[in-house]
mmCIF file of C-alpha atoms in Angstrom:
data_model
loop_
_atom_site.group_PDB
_atom_site.id
_atom_site.type_symbol
_atom_site.label_atom_id
_atom_site.label_comp_id
_atom_site.label_asym_id
_atom_site.label_seq_id
_atom_site.Cartn_x
_atom_site.Cartn_y
_atom_site.Cartn_z
ATOM 1 C CA MET A 36 102.672 104.318 88.459
ATOM 2 C CA SER A 37 101.367 107.626 87.172
ATOM 3 C CA ALA A 38 98.670 108.325 89.757
ATOM 4 C CA THR A 39 99.087 111.438 91.838
ATOM 5 C CA LEU A 40 96.752 113.624 93.838
ATOM 6 C CA SER A 41 95.847 116.906 92.183
ATOM 7 C CA LYS A 42 95.751 120.329 93.781
ATOM 8 C CA ARG A 43 91.961 120.270 93.775
ATOM 9 C CA ILE A 44 92.001 117.641 96.545
ATOM 10 C CA PHE A 45 93.820 120.026 98.859
ATOM 11 C CA ASP A 46 91.744 122.995 97.690
ATOM 12 C CA TYR A 47 88.540 121.107 98.458
ATOM 13 C CA LEU A 48 89.698 120.067 101.921
ATOM 14 C CA LYS A 49 90.828 123.622 102.682
ATOM 15 C CA ASN A 50 87.418 124.978 101.640
ATOM 16 C CA LEU A 51 85.689 122.313 103.726
ATOM 17 C CA SER A 52 87.718 123.284 106.803
ATOM 18 C CA GLU A 53 86.609 126.904 106.309
ATOM 19 C CA ASN A 54 82.972 125.940 105.716
ATOM 20 C CA ASN A 55 82.466 122.929 107.941
ATOM 21 C CA ASN A 56 78.669 122.890 107.952
ATOM 22 C CA ARG A 57 75.966 120.790 106.350
ATOM 23 C CA GLU A 58 74.621 123.567 104.133
ATOM 24 C CA TRP A 59 77.946 124.207 102.407
ATOM 25 C CA PHE A 60 78.729 120.491 102.169
ATOM 26 C CA ASN A 61 75.371 119.679 100.563
ATOM 27 C CA ASP A 62 75.586 122.648 98.181
ATOM 28 C CA ASN A 63 79.005 121.380 97.057
ATOM 29 C CA LYS A 64 78.297 117.638 97.152
ATOM 30 C CA ASN A 65 79.518 117.316 93.556
ATOM 31 C CA LEU A 66 82.964 118.607 94.598
ATOM 32 C CA PHE A 67 83.111 116.071 97.401
ATOM 33 C CA LYS A 68 82.199 113.214 95.070
ATOM 34 C CA GLU A 69 84.814 114.309 92.513
ATOM 35 C CA ALA A 70 87.502 114.530 95.210
ATOM 36 C CA GLN A 71 86.468 111.197 96.724
ATOM 37 C CA GLU A 72 86.607 109.471 93.328
ATOM 38 C CA GLU A 73 90.083 110.862 92.651
ATOM 39 C CA VAL A 74 91.349 109.661 96.031
ATOM 40 C CA GLU A 75 89.784 106.251 95.442
ATOM 41 C CA GLU A 76 91.544 105.913 92.076
ATOM 42 C CA PHE A 77 94.807 106.911 93.733
ATOM 43 C CA VAL A 78 94.352 104.284 96.442
ATOM 44 C CA GLU A 79 93.496 101.634 93.835
ATOM 45 C CA GLU A 80 96.849 102.197 92.158
ATOM 46 C CA LEU A 81 98.679 102.284 95.481
ATOM 47 C CA ILE A 82 97.126 98.931 96.446
ATOM 48 C CA LEU A 83 98.053 97.508 93.046
ATOM 49 C CA GLU A 84 101.694 98.561 93.370
ATOM 50 C CA ALA A 85 102.242 97.935 97.081
ATOM 51 C CA GLY A 86 100.379 94.642 96.740
ATOM 52 C CA LYS A 87 103.191 93.319 94.557
ATOM 53 C CA TYR A 88 105.328 93.158 97.694
ATOM 54 C CA ASP A 89 102.658 92.401 100.307
ATOM 55 C CA GLU A 90 99.864 89.951 99.545
ATOM 56 C CA LYS A 91 97.763 91.294 102.420
ATOM 57 C CA ILE A 92 97.692 94.724 100.809
ATOM 58 C CA ALA A 93 96.868 93.154 97.446
ATOM 59 C CA LYS A 94 93.638 91.772 98.918
ATOM 60 C CA LEU A 95 92.377 95.199 100.026
ATOM 61 C CA ASN A 96 89.506 97.053 98.371
ATOM 62 C CA ALA A 97 90.175 100.730 97.671
ATOM 63 C CA LYS A 98 86.603 101.874 98.212
ATOM 64 C CA LYS A 99 86.297 100.032 101.524
ATOM 65 C CA SER A 100 89.687 101.378 102.630
ATOM 66 C CA LEU A 101 88.438 104.979 102.564
ATOM 67 C CA LEU A 102 87.127 106.105 105.935
ATOM 68 C CA ARG A 103 83.886 108.051 106.230
ATOM 69 C CA ILE A 104 84.065 111.825 105.922
ATOM 70 C CA TYR A 105 81.405 112.194 108.631
ATOM 71 C CA ARG A 106 82.614 112.811 112.180
ATOM 72 C CA ASP A 107 81.178 110.991 115.184
ATOM 73 C CA ILE A 108 80.083 113.975 117.268
ATOM 74 C CA ARG A 109 77.985 112.102 119.853
ATOM 75 C CA PHE A 110 80.500 112.531 122.674
ATOM 76 C CA SER A 111 82.487 115.468 121.339
ATOM 77 C CA LYS A 112 82.322 119.128 122.294
ATOM 78 C CA ASP A 113 83.364 119.896 118.709
ATOM 79 C CA LYS A 114 80.135 119.582 116.729
ATOM 80 C CA THR A 115 81.557 120.300 113.269
ATOM 81 C CA PRO A 116 80.041 117.503 111.166
ATOM 82 C CA TYR A 117 82.861 116.645 108.748
ATOM 83 C CA LYS A 118 86.468 115.549 108.870
ATOM 84 C CA THR A 119 88.796 117.885 106.987
ATOM 85 C CA ASN A 120 90.903 115.035 105.653
ATOM 86 C CA PHE A 121 90.686 111.837 103.668
ATOM 87 C CA GLY A 122 91.703 108.868 105.786
ATOM 88 C CA ILE A 123 92.687 105.559 104.216
ATOM 89 C CA SER A 124 93.147 102.389 106.267
ATOM 90 C CA LEU A 125 95.426 99.956 104.438
ATOM 91 C CA GLY A 126 95.118 96.930 106.672
ATOM 92 C CA MET A 127 95.388 98.772 109.983
ATOM 93 C CA GLY A 128 92.324 97.795 111.989
ATOM 94 C CA LYS A 129 90.580 96.314 108.958
ATOM 95 C CA SER A 130 88.922 92.878 109.087
ATOM 96 C CA ASP A 131 91.042 90.602 111.288
ATOM 97 C CA GLU A 132 94.274 92.472 110.687
ATOM 98 C CA LYS A 133 95.777 94.181 113.706
ATOM 99 C CA SER A 134 98.740 95.931 112.103
ATOM 100 C CA GLY A 135 98.994 97.698 108.754
ATOM 101 C CA HIS A 136 99.169 101.191 107.268
ATOM 102 C CA TYR A 137 97.150 104.389 107.457
ATOM 103 C CA LEU A 138 97.372 107.243 104.932
ATOM 104 C CA HIS A 139 96.138 110.663 106.053
ATOM 105 C CA ILE A 140 95.527 113.321 103.402
ATOM 106 C CA GLU A 141 95.072 116.865 104.724
ATOM 107 C CA PRO A 142 96.515 120.188 103.525
ATOM 108 C CA GLY A 143 99.850 120.689 105.282
ATOM 109 C CA LYS A 144 99.180 117.819 107.694
ATOM 110 C CA SER A 145 99.389 114.661 105.595
ATOM 111 C CA PHE A 146 101.245 111.603 106.843
ATOM 112 C CA ILE A 147 101.579 107.874 106.479
ATOM 113 C CA ALA A 148 101.714 105.607 109.528
ATOM 114 C CA SER A 149 102.598 101.931 109.793
ATOM 115 C CA GLY A 150 102.125 99.529 112.677
ATOM 116 C CA ILE A 151 99.316 99.330 115.208
ATOM 117 C CA TYR A 152 97.650 102.258 116.986
ATOM 118 C CA LEU A 153 96.188 101.953 120.498
ATOM 119 C CA PRO A 154 95.095 98.304 120.258
ATOM 120 C CA GLU A 155 92.645 96.920 122.800
ATOM 121 C CA SER A 156 94.199 95.679 126.037
ATOM 122 C CA SER A 157 94.124 91.969 125.166
ATOM 123 C CA VAL A 158 95.901 92.606 121.865
ATOM 124 C CA LEU A 159 98.422 94.947 123.474
ATOM 125 C CA LYS A 160 99.217 92.317 126.111
ATOM 126 C CA GLU A 161 99.976 89.686 123.455
ATOM 127 C CA ILE A 162 102.195 92.076 121.500
ATOM 128 C CA ARG A 163 104.162 92.977 124.634
ATOM 129 C CA LYS A 164 104.689 89.283 125.362
ATOM 130 C CA GLU A 165 105.926 88.775 121.806
ATOM 131 C CA ILE A 166 108.369 91.680 122.108
ATOM 132 C CA SER A 167 109.694 90.390 125.436
ATOM 133 C CA VAL A 168 110.222 86.830 124.173
ATOM 134 C CA PHE A 169 111.370 87.561 120.620
ATOM 135 C CA LYS A 170 113.276 90.763 121.287
ATOM 136 C CA ASP A 171 115.921 90.176 118.608
ATOM 137 C CA ASP A 172 113.295 89.840 115.868
ATOM 138 C CA PHE A 173 111.524 92.989 117.040
ATOM 139 C CA LEU A 174 114.730 95.016 117.233
ATOM 140 C CA LYS A 175 115.719 93.798 113.776
ATOM 141 C CA ALA A 176 112.424 95.140 112.392
ATOM 142 C CA VAL A 177 112.557 98.592 114.016
ATOM 143 C CA ASN A 178 116.303 99.060 113.526
ATOM 144 C CA HIS A 179 116.309 97.972 109.905
ATOM 145 C CA GLU A 180 118.102 100.483 107.692
ATOM 146 C CA ASP A 181 115.079 101.117 105.453
ATOM 147 C CA PHE A 182 112.682 101.517 108.366
ATOM 148 C CA LYS A 183 115.022 103.991 110.072
ATOM 149 C CA LYS A 184 115.422 105.892 106.808
ATOM 150 C CA HIS A 185 111.688 106.338 106.234
ATOM 151 C CA TYR A 186 110.254 106.383 109.752
ATOM 152 C CA GLY A 187 113.095 106.965 112.184
ATOM 153 C CA GLU A 188 112.067 105.858 115.677
ATOM 154 C CA LEU A 189 108.721 104.470 116.786
ATOM 155 C CA SER A 190 106.317 107.130 118.047
ATOM 156 C CA ARG A 191 106.423 107.627 121.827
ATOM 157 C CA GLU A 192 102.860 108.988 121.964
ATOM 158 C CA HIS A 193 100.794 107.543 124.848
ATOM 159 C CA GLU A 194 103.924 106.049 126.433
ATOM 160 C CA LEU A 195 103.568 104.751 129.998
ATOM 161 C CA LYS A 196 105.820 106.192 132.715
ATOM 162 C CA LYS A 197 106.419 102.763 134.249
ATOM 163 C CA ILE A 198 106.829 99.294 132.798
ATOM 164 C CA PRO A 199 103.402 97.572 132.637
ATOM 165 C CA GLN A 200 102.318 95.016 135.208
ATOM 166 C CA GLY A 201 103.529 91.497 134.490
ATOM 167 C CA PHE A 202 107.012 92.491 133.328
ATOM 168 C CA GLU A 203 110.193 92.905 135.346
ATOM 169 C CA LYS A 204 111.578 96.422 135.740
ATOM 170 C CA GLU A 205 114.938 95.145 134.481
ATOM 171 C CA ASN A 206 113.451 93.751 131.268
ATOM 172 C CA PRO A 207 115.872 94.736 128.458
ATOM 173 C CA MET A 208 112.873 95.718 126.275
ATOM 174 C CA ALA A 209 111.367 97.956 128.969
ATOM 175 C CA GLU A 210 111.364 101.113 126.814
ATOM 176 C CA TYR A 211 109.318 99.355 124.129
ATOM 177 C CA LEU A 212 107.027 97.583 126.593
ATOM 178 C CA LYS A 213 105.924 100.991 127.886
ATOM 179 C CA LEU A 214 104.435 101.844 124.503
ATOM 180 C CA LYS A 215 100.668 101.609 123.972
ATOM 181 C CA SER A 216 101.021 101.957 120.193
ATOM 182 C CA PHE A 217 103.713 100.633 117.872
ATOM 183 C CA ILE A 218 103.709 103.163 115.079
ATOM 184 C CA GLY A 219 106.180 104.495 112.558
ATOM 185 C CA LEU A 220 105.102 107.955 111.371
ATOM 186 C CA ARG A 221 106.249 109.796 108.247
ATOM 187 C CA ASN A 222 104.990 113.309 107.504
ATOM 188 C CA LEU A 223 104.131 114.127 103.894
ATOM 189 C CA THR A 224 103.858 117.493 102.168
ATOM 190 C CA ASN A 225 101.232 118.395 99.582
ATOM 191 C CA LYS A 226 104.074 118.324 97.058
ATOM 192 C CA ASP A 227 105.024 114.786 98.111
ATOM 193 C CA LEU A 228 101.537 113.559 97.255
ATOM 194 C CA MET A 229 101.401 115.435 93.946
ATOM 195 C CA ASP A 230 104.802 114.152 92.804
ATOM 196 C CA LYS A 231 104.850 111.957 89.696
ATOM 197 C CA ASN A 232 106.624 109.230 91.699
ATOM 198 C CA THR A 233 104.196 109.343 94.637
ATOM 199 C CA ILE A 234 102.949 105.754 94.252
ATOM 200 C CA LYS A 235 106.485 104.395 94.000
ATOM 201 C CA ASN A 236 107.655 106.470 96.961
ATOM 202 C CA LEU A 237 104.746 105.459 99.197
ATOM 203 C CA THR A 238 105.250 101.818 98.237
ATOM 204 C CA ASN A 239 108.898 102.006 99.314
ATOM 205 C CA ILE A 240 107.931 103.638 102.604
ATOM 206 C CA MET A 241 105.245 101.046 103.331
ATOM 207 C CA ASN A 242 107.487 98.158 102.315
ATOM 208 C CA SER A 243 110.120 99.259 104.824
ATOM 209 C CA ALA A 244 107.571 98.597 107.589
ATOM 210 C CA LYS A 245 106.606 95.114 106.422
ATOM 211 C CA PRO A 246 108.931 93.353 108.917
ATOM 212 C CA LEU A 247 107.357 95.358 111.749
ATOM 213 C CA ASN A 248 103.810 94.632 110.588
ATOM 214 C CA ASP A 249 104.609 90.941 110.158
ATOM 215 C CA PHE A 250 105.998 90.835 113.685
ATOM 216 C CA LEU A 251 102.998 92.625 115.195
ATOM 217 C CA ASN A 252 100.528 90.391 113.357
ATOM 218 C CA ALA A 253 102.378 87.147 114.204
ATOM 219 C CA PRO A 254 100.622 86.428 117.537
ATOM 220 C CA PHE A 255 97.250 86.562 115.745
ATOM 221 C CA SER A 256 98.175 84.810 112.488
ATOM 222 C CA ASP A 257 96.161 81.673 113.306
ATOM 223 C CA THR A 258 92.938 83.655 113.496
ATOM 224 C CA SER A 259 93.584 86.100 110.664
ATOM 225 C CA GLU A 260 94.122 83.621 107.855
#
């Protein structure tokens, strides 16, 4: 577990954010490829270690887990062509998996997230049903000591003001049923990702969310195997 991210990753991303244009990117394509290869090697080791505790992670491919650096600018007022981060999807939204992890690497803005982010309405409806029926299992996952230690509370981003249609106002899980995402978020510093124990630390963080991910994936297990 010796893999870390070097300072050059953050230096490259900082330079890209200051020169977010095709000319600079193409002139420095070698720097991008070097940074991308280093991140890929890091992710390979993270998958290897975290996969010891989660067989779904063990099946992931590091190269395929890296998201494209190119922004989709078709419907955006911001026409800068490149993302200024490396995004890594570790199960979240990949293949048939609904819930998983996402690692975001960006100078001063890095984080790791676990759970499911803004799922489509049919998926969200099934998850809400699961939470309403199996409330004790859900509460056990989000109130687990390790999850609370690493993630604290679930993110309240995109929370509805009222309980969604189809559920009683008095439902004891009302505050969770209002959520449109079920995400634990942990901010990471540059130093965190350059620490010699980074792989071990990230594995522990991700492992604390396994009960939550298992719960969120449960309604779709028949189709994801």
